[in-house]
Amino acid sequence: MINSWEKVIDNNFISAELLGTAGAEKVVTITNIDFAECYDDQRKQKVQKQTVFFAECKPLVLNKTNAKALKRMFSPNSDNPADCVGHKVTLKVESIKAFGKTTDAIRIKEFSETKCEDCGNVILPVSGKSVEQLIEISTRNCKKILCVSCMKKYKEEKTNE
């Protein structure tokens, strides 16, 4: 029996629970891909696992799905994980089926820069809303793609008319 949650919940790494609920996103920059020591629940001991490190948050232990996504995005013609360093990606919480249960997991997605049609700033996830959700909201309410600041200005202008 475990005698501490510390061995089960490794706060040295980002997790879906720390990132948010399904649909939550965070844009991060890859700084390194290397091995890191973490606790293995099945082996009941510390082991070295492949890990991706970010400038903006805690590192993420790589699973096969995320490792394949990184290879496809940044090094399809080589076998060098260093090809990923310096690139931005989006970490997204998705509900997945694993081992017969539905659970939240972090998936690494391509970062695409969608820009606000008014100010030209890159639209980033905010307040638990993904970029896709913000685009849908602004298109529905403002009839164009706007960042949150410009959506607020648009709403104020319409209210004052």
N, CA, C and O of each residue as an XYZ file, in Angstrom:
644
protein
N       0.848     -1.187      0.000
C       0.000      0.000      0.000
C       0.890      1.247      0.000
O       1.937      1.275      0.648
N       0.459      2.278     -0.736
C       1.235      3.520     -0.748
C       1.034      4.249      0.568
O      -0.029      4.162      1.184
N       2.057      4.964      0.991
C       1.929      5.709      2.241
C       1.920      7.217      2.012
O       1.884      7.995      2.966
N       1.954      7.629      0.734
C       1.933      9.063      0.421
C       1.442      9.269     -1.000
O       1.788      8.507     -1.903
N       0.628     10.308     -1.197
C       0.187     10.644     -2.552
C       1.342     11.191     -3.375
O       1.264     11.230     -4.603
N       2.412     11.613     -2.713
C       3.550     12.204     -3.403
C       4.125     11.253     -4.454
O       4.607     11.700     -5.495
N       4.076      9.955     -4.190
C       4.620      8.988     -5.145
C       3.665      8.729     -6.306
O       4.083      8.246     -7.358
N       2.409      9.042     -6.124
C       1.421      8.812     -7.172
C       1.245     10.055     -8.040
O       1.183      9.962     -9.266
N       1.167     11.199     -7.406
C       0.974     12.458     -8.108
C       2.316     13.173     -8.151
O       2.751     13.744     -7.151
N       2.970     13.144     -9.301
C       4.295     13.745     -9.423
C       4.141     15.190     -9.878
O       3.919     15.463    -11.057
N       4.263     16.108     -8.928
C       4.057     17.531     -9.216
C       5.204     18.167     -9.992
O       5.169     19.366    -10.268
N       6.212     17.389    -10.344
C       7.311     17.922    -11.142
C       6.941     17.999    -12.621
O       7.676     18.586    -13.415
N       5.805     17.410    -12.993
C       5.393     17.335    -14.389
C       3.992     17.891    -14.550
O       3.184     17.839    -13.623
N       3.705     18.425    -15.735
C       2.358     18.917    -16.014
C       1.441     17.712    -16.238
O       1.873     16.671    -16.732
N       0.195     17.871    -15.872
C      -0.794     16.813    -16.065
C      -2.078     17.450    -16.591
O      -2.244     18.669    -16.552
N      -2.968     16.614    -17.076
C      -4.251     17.127    -17.562
C      -4.982     17.857    -16.442
O      -5.621     18.882    -16.682
N      -4.893     17.337    -15.228
C      -5.575     17.963    -14.097
C      -5.039     19.364    -13.826
O      -5.803     20.262    -13.473
N      -3.729     19.558    -13.988
C      -3.134     20.876    -13.765
C      -3.455     21.846    -14.899
O      -3.567     23.052    -14.680
N      -3.600     21.314    -16.110
C      -3.869     22.168    -17.273
C      -5.327     22.614    -17.317
O      -5.621     23.729    -17.747
N      -6.238     21.752    -16.877
C      -7.653     22.124    -16.848
C      -8.556     20.992    -17.301
O      -8.139     19.836    -17.365
N      -9.791     21.336    -17.615
C     -10.765     20.344    -18.053
C     -10.644     20.127    -19.559
O      -9.905     20.839    -20.238
N     -11.373     19.141    -20.073
C     -11.335     18.836    -21.507
C     -11.571     20.097    -22.318
O     -12.511     20.848    -22.059
N     -10.706     20.324    -23.308
C     -10.794     21.505    -24.151
C      -9.799     22.589    -23.769
O      -9.509     23.473    -24.575
N      -9.268     22.534    -22.541
C      -8.292     23.534    -22.110
C      -7.028     23.430    -22.962
O      -6.621     22.336    -23.353
N      -6.414     24.577    -23.242
C      -5.211     24.612    -24.072
C      -4.179     25.537    -23.460
O      -4.507     26.454    -22.707
N      -2.923     25.277    -23.799
C      -1.824     26.159    -23.414
C      -0.788     26.112    -24.524
O      -0.373     25.034    -24.950
N      -0.372     27.279    -24.992
C       0.663     27.370    -26.014
C       2.008     27.430    -25.309
O       2.213     28.257    -24.420
N       2.929     26.549    -25.707
C       4.235     26.443    -25.062
C       5.334     26.322    -26.112
O       5.078     25.982    -27.267
N       6.564     26.610    -25.685
C       7.734     26.508    -26.551
C       8.617     25.377    -26.046
O       8.966     25.340    -24.866
N       8.981     24.458    -26.929
C       9.819     23.323    -26.548
C      11.255     23.805    -26.362
O      11.823     24.450    -27.243
N      11.838     23.480    -25.196
C      13.227     23.858    -24.924
C      14.171     22.665    -24.978
O      15.366     22.833    -25.222
N      13.648     21.455    -24.753
C      14.499     20.274    -24.750
C      13.636     19.016    -24.733
O      12.494     19.033    -24.272
N      14.198     17.939    -25.240
C      13.589     16.613    -25.086
C      14.699     15.721    -24.559
O      15.728     15.537    -25.208
N      14.475     15.167    -23.368
C      15.511     14.385    -22.708
C      14.846     13.420    -21.736
O      13.620     13.317    -21.693
N      15.645     12.727    -20.969
C      15.112     11.834    -19.953
C      14.997     12.583    -18.634
O      15.811     13.455    -18.332
N      13.981     12.235    -17.852
C      13.791     12.805    -16.522
C      13.374     11.685    -15.581
O      12.725     10.722    -15.988
N      13.752     11.826    -14.334
C      13.395     10.826    -13.338
C      11.978     11.072    -12.851
O      11.626     12.190    -12.475
N      11.178     10.036    -12.859
C       9.818     10.135    -12.328
C       9.424      8.800    -11.715
O      10.093      7.787    -11.920
N       8.345      8.813    -10.972
C       7.891      7.615    -10.269
C       7.012      6.781    -11.180
O       6.064      7.297    -11.772
N       7.318      5.486    -11.300
C       6.543      4.551    -12.109
C       5.613      3.773    -11.183
O       6.064      2.996    -10.341
N       4.288      3.995    -11.352
C       3.286      3.342    -10.493
C       3.361      1.820    -10.566
O       3.245      1.142     -9.546
N       3.555      1.284    -11.766
C       3.548     -0.167    -11.924
C       4.778     -0.816    -11.289
O       4.678     -1.859    -10.643
N       5.936     -0.186    -11.481
C       7.181     -0.746    -10.929
C       7.406     -0.350     -9.471
O       8.238     -0.944     -8.784
N       6.663      0.656     -9.000
C       6.783      1.164     -7.635
C       8.197      1.653     -7.338
O       8.743      1.425     -6.259
N       8.778      2.341     -8.341
C      10.120      2.899     -8.165
C      10.331      4.047     -9.136
O       9.541      4.256    -10.058
N      11.411      4.791     -8.915
C      11.736      5.888     -9.815
C      12.430      5.326    -11.046
O      13.265      4.426    -10.951
N      12.065      5.876    -12.213
C      12.652      5.442    -13.482
C      12.924      6.679    -14.348
O      12.406      7.763    -14.080
N      13.728      6.499    -15.369
C      13.992      7.554    -16.339
C      12.969      7.425    -17.466
O      12.819      6.353    -18.052
N      12.267      8.518    -17.769
C      11.282      8.505    -18.856
C      11.562      9.655    -19.806
O      12.050     10.710    -19.401
N      11.243      9.433    -21.087
C      11.400     10.491    -22.080
C      10.440     11.623    -21.732
O       9.265     11.402    -21.440
N      10.970     12.829    -21.770
C      10.232     13.993    -21.305
C      10.480     15.163    -22.248
O      11.588     15.336    -22.756
N       9.448     15.960    -22.478
C       9.601     17.187    -23.263
C       9.506     18.360    -22.286
O       8.599     18.428    -21.457
N      10.467     19.283    -22.407
C      10.558     20.432    -21.516
C      10.103     21.693    -22.249
O      10.348     21.855    -23.444
N       9.430     22.589    -21.505
C       8.869     23.804    -22.082
C       9.369     25.037    -21.349
O       9.723     24.963    -20.172
N       9.400     26.156    -22.030
C       9.812     27.423    -21.420
C       8.733     27.934    -20.461
O       9.059     28.568    -19.457
N       7.470     27.673    -20.748
C       6.361     28.313    -20.030
C       5.763     27.499    -18.894
O       4.987     28.041    -18.108
N       6.093     26.221    -18.778
C       5.459     25.407    -17.741
C       6.309     24.180    -17.424
O       7.398     23.995    -17.967
N       5.786     23.365    -16.544
C       6.456     22.132    -16.150
C       6.591     21.199    -17.360
O       5.834     21.320    -18.324
N       7.548     20.273    -17.312
C       7.712     19.333    -18.425
C       6.587     18.304    -18.485
O       5.813     18.149    -17.541
N       6.515     17.606    -19.620
C       5.504     16.579    -19.862
C       6.204     15.270    -20.186
O       7.040     15.213    -21.089
N       5.862     14.211    -19.444
C       6.385     12.890    -19.765
C       5.760     12.470    -21.091
O       4.542     12.527    -21.259
N       6.605     12.049    -22.030
C       6.111     11.696    -23.367
C       5.521     10.301    -23.396
O       6.135      9.346    -22.920
N       4.329     10.187    -23.956
C       3.774      8.873    -24.277
C       3.953      8.667    -25.775
O       4.411      9.571    -26.473
N       3.600      7.501    -26.271
C       3.807      7.205    -27.697
C       3.010      8.136    -28.598
O       3.511      8.564    -29.637
N       1.774      8.456    -28.215
C       0.921      9.321    -29.035
C       1.557     10.693    -29.223
O       1.630     11.199    -30.343
N       2.017     11.296    -28.124
C       2.612     12.626    -28.219
C       3.979     12.598    -28.895
O       4.326     13.531    -29.619
N       4.757     11.542    -28.670
C       6.057     11.424    -29.340
C       5.865     11.316    -30.859
O       6.593     11.947    -31.625
N       4.894     10.523    -31.285
C       4.611     10.394    -32.726
C       4.135     11.721    -33.311
O       4.485     12.059    -34.442
N       3.335     12.479    -32.545
C       2.856     13.790    -33.020
C       4.034     14.740    -33.220
O       4.097     15.444    -34.227
N       4.959     14.765    -32.277
C       6.133     15.633    -32.409
C       6.985     15.239    -33.606
O       7.445     16.104    -34.352
N       7.200     13.938    -33.795
C       8.000     13.472    -34.926
C       7.329     13.874    -36.241
O       7.997     14.353    -37.157
N       6.020     13.682    -36.333
C       5.278     14.038    -37.544
C       5.365     15.539    -37.827
O       5.499     15.944    -38.982
N       5.288     16.361    -36.786
C       5.284     17.810    -36.963
C       6.663     18.372    -37.308
O       6.781     19.234    -38.179
N       7.706     17.887    -36.629
C       8.991     18.580    -36.708
C      10.157     17.774    -37.275
O      11.158     18.363    -37.685
N      10.059     16.460    -37.311
C      11.183     15.700    -37.875
C      10.692     14.473    -38.644
O      11.095     13.349    -38.344
N       9.820     14.688    -39.641
C       9.288     13.545    -40.387
C      10.353     12.812    -41.197
O      10.197     11.626    -41.487
N      11.426     13.496    -41.564
C      12.459     12.878    -42.393
C      13.747     12.586    -41.635
O      14.760     12.236    -42.240
N      13.712     12.727    -40.312
C      14.892     12.397    -39.515
C      14.429     11.711    -38.237
O      13.234     11.599    -37.967
N      15.393     11.261    -37.469
C      15.062     10.600    -36.216
C      15.668     11.385    -35.054
O      16.116     10.802    -34.066
N      15.678     12.721    -35.184
C      16.339     13.559    -34.208
C      15.337     14.404    -33.426
O      14.798     15.368    -33.969
N      15.075     14.063    -32.160
C      14.148     14.844    -31.347
C      14.558     16.310    -31.197
O      13.708     17.162    -30.938
N      15.849     16.614    -31.356
C      16.310     18.005    -31.238
C      15.669     18.909    -32.288
O      15.668     20.129    -32.126
N      15.118     18.331    -33.369
C      14.427     19.119    -34.394
C      13.228     19.873    -33.813
O      12.764     20.846    -34.407
N      12.726     19.430    -32.662
C      11.546     20.042    -32.043
C      11.884     21.296    -31.247
O      11.023     22.153    -31.048
N      13.123     21.409    -30.792
C      13.522     22.495    -29.901
C      13.313     23.851    -30.572
O      13.692     24.067    -31.723
N      12.697     24.755    -29.811
C      12.438     26.105    -30.299
C      11.072     26.282    -30.929
O      10.642     27.411    -31.167
N      10.382     25.185    -31.201
C       9.058     25.272    -31.830
C       7.960     25.425    -30.780
O       8.055     24.904    -29.669
N       6.913     26.159    -31.169
C       5.720     26.284    -30.326
C       4.763     25.147    -30.655
O       4.631     24.735    -31.807
N       4.097     24.650    -29.613
C       3.043     23.652    -29.768
C       1.900     24.045    -28.839
O       2.060     24.881    -27.949
N       0.765     23.435    -29.060
C      -0.374     23.631    -28.179
C      -0.577     22.356    -27.376
O      -0.687     21.268    -27.943
N      -0.627     22.493    -26.056
C      -0.997     21.374    -25.185
C      -2.505     21.466    -25.004
O      -3.025     22.504    -24.595
N      -3.201     20.382    -25.309
C      -4.663     20.395    -25.234
C      -5.141     19.219    -24.404
O      -4.675     18.094    -24.582
N      -6.069     19.477    -23.501
C      -6.668     18.412    -22.698
C      -7.800     17.790    -23.507
O      -8.716     18.484    -23.949
N      -7.726     16.477    -23.695
C      -8.770     15.749    -24.420
C      -9.247     14.575    -23.586
O      -8.464     13.951    -22.870
N     -10.527     14.279    -23.683
C     -11.064     13.076    -23.056
C     -10.767     11.907    -23.976
O     -11.117     11.924    -25.155
N     -10.109     10.881    -23.418
C      -9.743      9.709    -24.214
C     -10.208      8.444    -23.503
O     -10.461      8.446    -22.299
N     -10.314      7.367    -24.276
C     -10.611      6.058    -23.696
C      -9.299      5.321    -23.550
O      -8.563      5.144    -24.521
N      -9.006      4.891    -22.333
C      -7.791      4.124    -22.074
C      -8.078      3.079    -21.009
O      -8.634      3.380    -19.953
N      -7.694      1.866    -21.300
C      -7.866      0.772    -20.352
C      -9.317      0.618    -19.905
O      -9.594      0.319    -18.744
N     -10.242      0.828    -20.849
C     -11.661      0.641    -20.576
C     -12.335      1.792    -19.856
O     -13.513      1.697    -19.512
N     -11.608      2.882    -19.621
C     -12.189      4.026    -18.921
C     -11.967      5.295    -19.733
O     -11.035      5.374    -20.534
N     -12.830      6.290    -19.523
C     -12.628      7.596    -20.124
C     -11.877      8.448    -19.121
O     -12.244      8.528    -17.949
N     -10.813      9.087    -19.604
C      -9.980      9.933    -18.746
C      -9.483     11.127    -19.542
O      -9.499     11.106    -20.773
N      -9.049     12.155    -18.856
C      -8.477     13.312    -19.530
C      -6.977     13.101    -19.714
O      -6.298     12.586    -18.826
N      -6.474     13.503    -20.872
C      -5.054     13.372    -21.182
C      -4.594     14.604    -21.942
O      -5.390     15.280    -22.595
N      -3.302     14.888    -21.851
C      -2.734     15.994    -22.619
C      -2.301     15.465    -23.974
O      -1.620     14.444    -24.068
N      -2.700     16.164    -25.012
C      -2.270     15.843    -26.372
C      -1.507     17.043    -26.919
O      -1.907     18.190    -26.724
N      -0.404     16.761    -27.606
C       0.378     17.812    -28.229
C      -0.175     18.037    -29.631
O      -0.268     17.111    -30.436
N      -0.537     19.282    -29.903
C      -1.116     19.660    -31.187
C      -0.246     20.731    -31.847
O       0.531     21.422    -31.189
N      -0.400     20.844    -33.159
C       0.315     21.904    -33.877
C      -0.193     23.255    -33.413
O      -1.384     23.434    -33.157
N       0.720     24.197    -33.308
C       0.363     25.570    -32.966
C       0.140     26.310    -34.266
O       1.019     26.369    -35.125
N      -1.030     26.865    -34.397
C      -1.308     27.669    -35.597
C      -1.638     29.074    -35.142
O      -2.423     29.277    -34.215
N      -1.042     30.019    -35.791
C      -1.249     31.408    -35.412
C      -2.432     31.995    -36.164
O      -2.316     32.392    -37.323
N      -3.567     32.043    -35.488
C      -4.730     32.723    -36.038
C      -4.694     34.143    -35.497
O      -4.598     34.354    -34.288
N      -4.771     35.113    -36.399
C      -4.650     36.509    -35.986
C      -5.997     37.215    -35.993
O      -6.878     36.920    -36.801
N      -6.125     38.146    -35.076
C      -7.317     38.982    -34.953
C      -7.422     39.866    -36.192
O      -6.438     40.477    -36.609
N      -8.611     39.934    -36.776
C      -8.823     40.728    -37.982
C      -8.784     42.232    -37.718
O      -8.625     43.013    -38.657
N      -8.927     42.655    -36.456
C      -8.884     44.090    -36.147
C      -7.485     44.544    -35.732
O      -6.927     45.455    -36.343
N      -6.908     43.915    -34.694
C      -5.628     44.402    -34.162
C      -4.417     43.642    -34.706
O      -3.291     44.128    -34.604
N      -4.633     42.460    -35.281
C      -3.534     41.679    -35.839
C      -2.786     40.820    -34.841
O      -1.851     40.115    -35.220
N      -3.175     40.858    -33.567
C      -2.521     40.013    -32.563
C      -2.911     38.551    -32.740
O      -4.001     38.240    -33.220
N      -2.003     37.655    -32.343
C      -2.279     36.222    -32.388
C      -3.334     35.907    -31.332
O      -3.231     36.364    -30.194
N      -4.340     35.132    -31.705
C      -5.390     34.726    -30.773
C      -4.874     33.521    -29.997
O      -4.483     32.510    -30.579
N      -4.881     33.649    -28.671
C      -4.399     32.590    -27.788
C      -5.537     32.100    -26.911
O      -6.489     32.839    -26.660
N      -5.449     30.851    -26.439
C      -6.473     30.354    -25.523
C      -6.525     31.219    -24.261
O      -5.495     31.689    -23.779
N      -7.721     31.419    -23.740
C      -7.879     32.231    -22.531
C      -9.118     31.775    -21.769
O     -10.114     31.380    -22.374
N      -9.056     31.830    -20.467
C     -10.187     31.506    -19.578
C     -10.812     30.152    -19.895
O     -12.034     30.006    -19.876
N      -9.974     29.170    -20.186
C     -10.471     27.826    -20.461
C     -11.073     27.647    -21.838
O     -11.580     26.570    -22.148
N     -11.031     28.665    -22.669
C     -11.563     28.581    -24.040
C     -10.413     28.337    -25.006
O      -9.383     29.008    -24.936
N     -10.586     27.389    -25.896
C      -9.574     27.102    -26.903
C      -9.635     28.168    -27.998
O     -10.602     28.924    -28.087
N      -8.597     28.218    -28.823
C      -8.581     29.154    -29.946
C      -9.781     28.901    -30.848
O     -10.430     29.840    -31.308
N     -10.076     27.610    -31.100
C     -11.222     27.264    -31.948
C     -12.533     27.776    -31.360
O     -13.394     28.269    -32.088
N     -12.681     27.658    -30.041
C     -13.897     28.143    -29.388
C     -14.000     29.659    -29.484
O     -15.082     30.195    -29.727
N     -12.871     30.358    -29.291
C     -12.884     31.824    -29.387
C     -13.217     32.290    -30.799
O     -13.948     33.265    -30.977
N     -12.686     31.598    -31.800
C     -12.995     31.936    -33.193
C     -14.484     31.737    -33.464
O     -15.120     32.568    -34.111
N     -15.029     30.642    -32.970
C     -16.454     30.354    -33.167
C     -17.316     31.422    -32.497
O     -18.306     31.873    -33.072
N     -16.940     31.824    -31.287
C     -17.698     32.840    -30.552
C     -17.635     34.186    -31.278
O     -18.657     34.847    -31.460
N     -16.431     34.584    -31.689
C     -16.306     35.895    -32.348
C     -16.989     35.909    -33.711
O     -17.583     36.915    -34.097
N     -16.908     34.813    -34.432
C     -17.565     34.737    -35.739
C     -19.086     34.810    -35.585
O     -19.770     35.486    -36.353
N     -19.597     34.103    -34.582
C     -21.038     34.094    -34.331
C     -21.537     35.461    -33.861
O     -22.575     35.938    -34.319
N     -20.793     36.090    -32.944
C     -21.262     37.332    -32.335
C     -20.831     38.601    -33.070
O     -21.532     39.612    -33.031
N     -19.684     38.548    -33.736
C     -19.134     39.764    -34.354
C     -19.004     39.654    -35.867
O     -18.666     40.632    -36.535
N     -19.269     38.481    -36.404
C     -19.205     38.227    -37.851
C     -17.785     38.298    -38.420
O     -17.608     38.409    -39.633
N     -16.768     38.232    -37.541
C     -15.376     38.163    -37.984
C     -14.529     37.580    -36.860
O     -14.994     37.442    -35.729
N     -13.278     37.238    -37.182
C     -12.379     36.617    -36.215
C     -11.691     37.704    -35.406
O     -10.924     38.503    -35.944
N     -11.978     37.728    -34.087
C     -11.427     38.750    -33.195
C     -10.831     38.115    -31.956
O     -11.263     37.046    -31.525
N      -9.826     38.785    -31.379
C      -9.282     38.381    -30.085
C     -10.277     38.821    -28.997
O     -11.240     39.530    -29.287
N     -10.046     38.408    -27.777
C     -10.968     38.729    -26.686
C     -11.072     40.238    -26.476
O     -12.167     40.762    -26.270
N      -9.938     40.937    -26.527
C      -9.966     42.406    -26.339
C     -10.819     43.087    -27.399
O     -11.622     43.966    -27.085
N     -10.647     42.686    -28.651
C     -11.419     43.299    -29.737
C     -12.888     42.893    -29.683
O     -13.757     43.667    -30.085
N     -13.177     41.684    -29.190
C     -14.578     41.283    -29.012
C     -15.243     42.196    -27.987
O     -16.388     42.609    -28.170
N     -14.515     42.515    -26.893
C     -15.063     43.408    -25.862
C     -15.314     44.800    -26.444
O     -16.359     45.400    -26.193
N     -14.351     45.314    -27.225
C     -14.525     46.623    -27.862
C     -15.720     46.611    -28.802
O     -16.505     47.559    -28.825
N     -15.862     45.536    -29.581
C     -16.981     45.401    -30.525
C     -18.305     45.441    -29.765
O     -19.245     46.127    -30.168
N     -18.366     44.691    -28.655
C     -19.582     44.651    -27.854
C     -19.910     46.028    -27.290
O     -21.066     46.450    -27.304
N     -18.880     46.735    -26.788
C     -19.091     48.098    -26.244
C     -19.598     49.048    -27.322
O     -20.506     49.841    -27.074
N     -19.024     48.974    -28.502
C     -19.435     49.840    -29.608
C     -20.893     49.564    -29.992
O     -21.658     50.498    -30.229
N     -21.273     48.301    -30.052
C     -22.652     47.942    -30.401
C     -23.620     48.385    -29.312
O     -24.749     48.782    -29.602
N     -23.179     48.316    -28.059
C     -24.028     48.740    -26.934
C     -24.255     50.256    -26.965
O     -25.341     50.732    -26.635
N     -23.220     51.012    -27.365
C     -23.300     52.479    -27.390
C     -24.017     53.019    -28.619
O     -24.305     54.214    -28.678
N     -24.313     52.175    -29.600
C     -24.997     52.656    -30.824
C     -26.459     52.901    -30.597
O     -27.167     53.304    -31.519
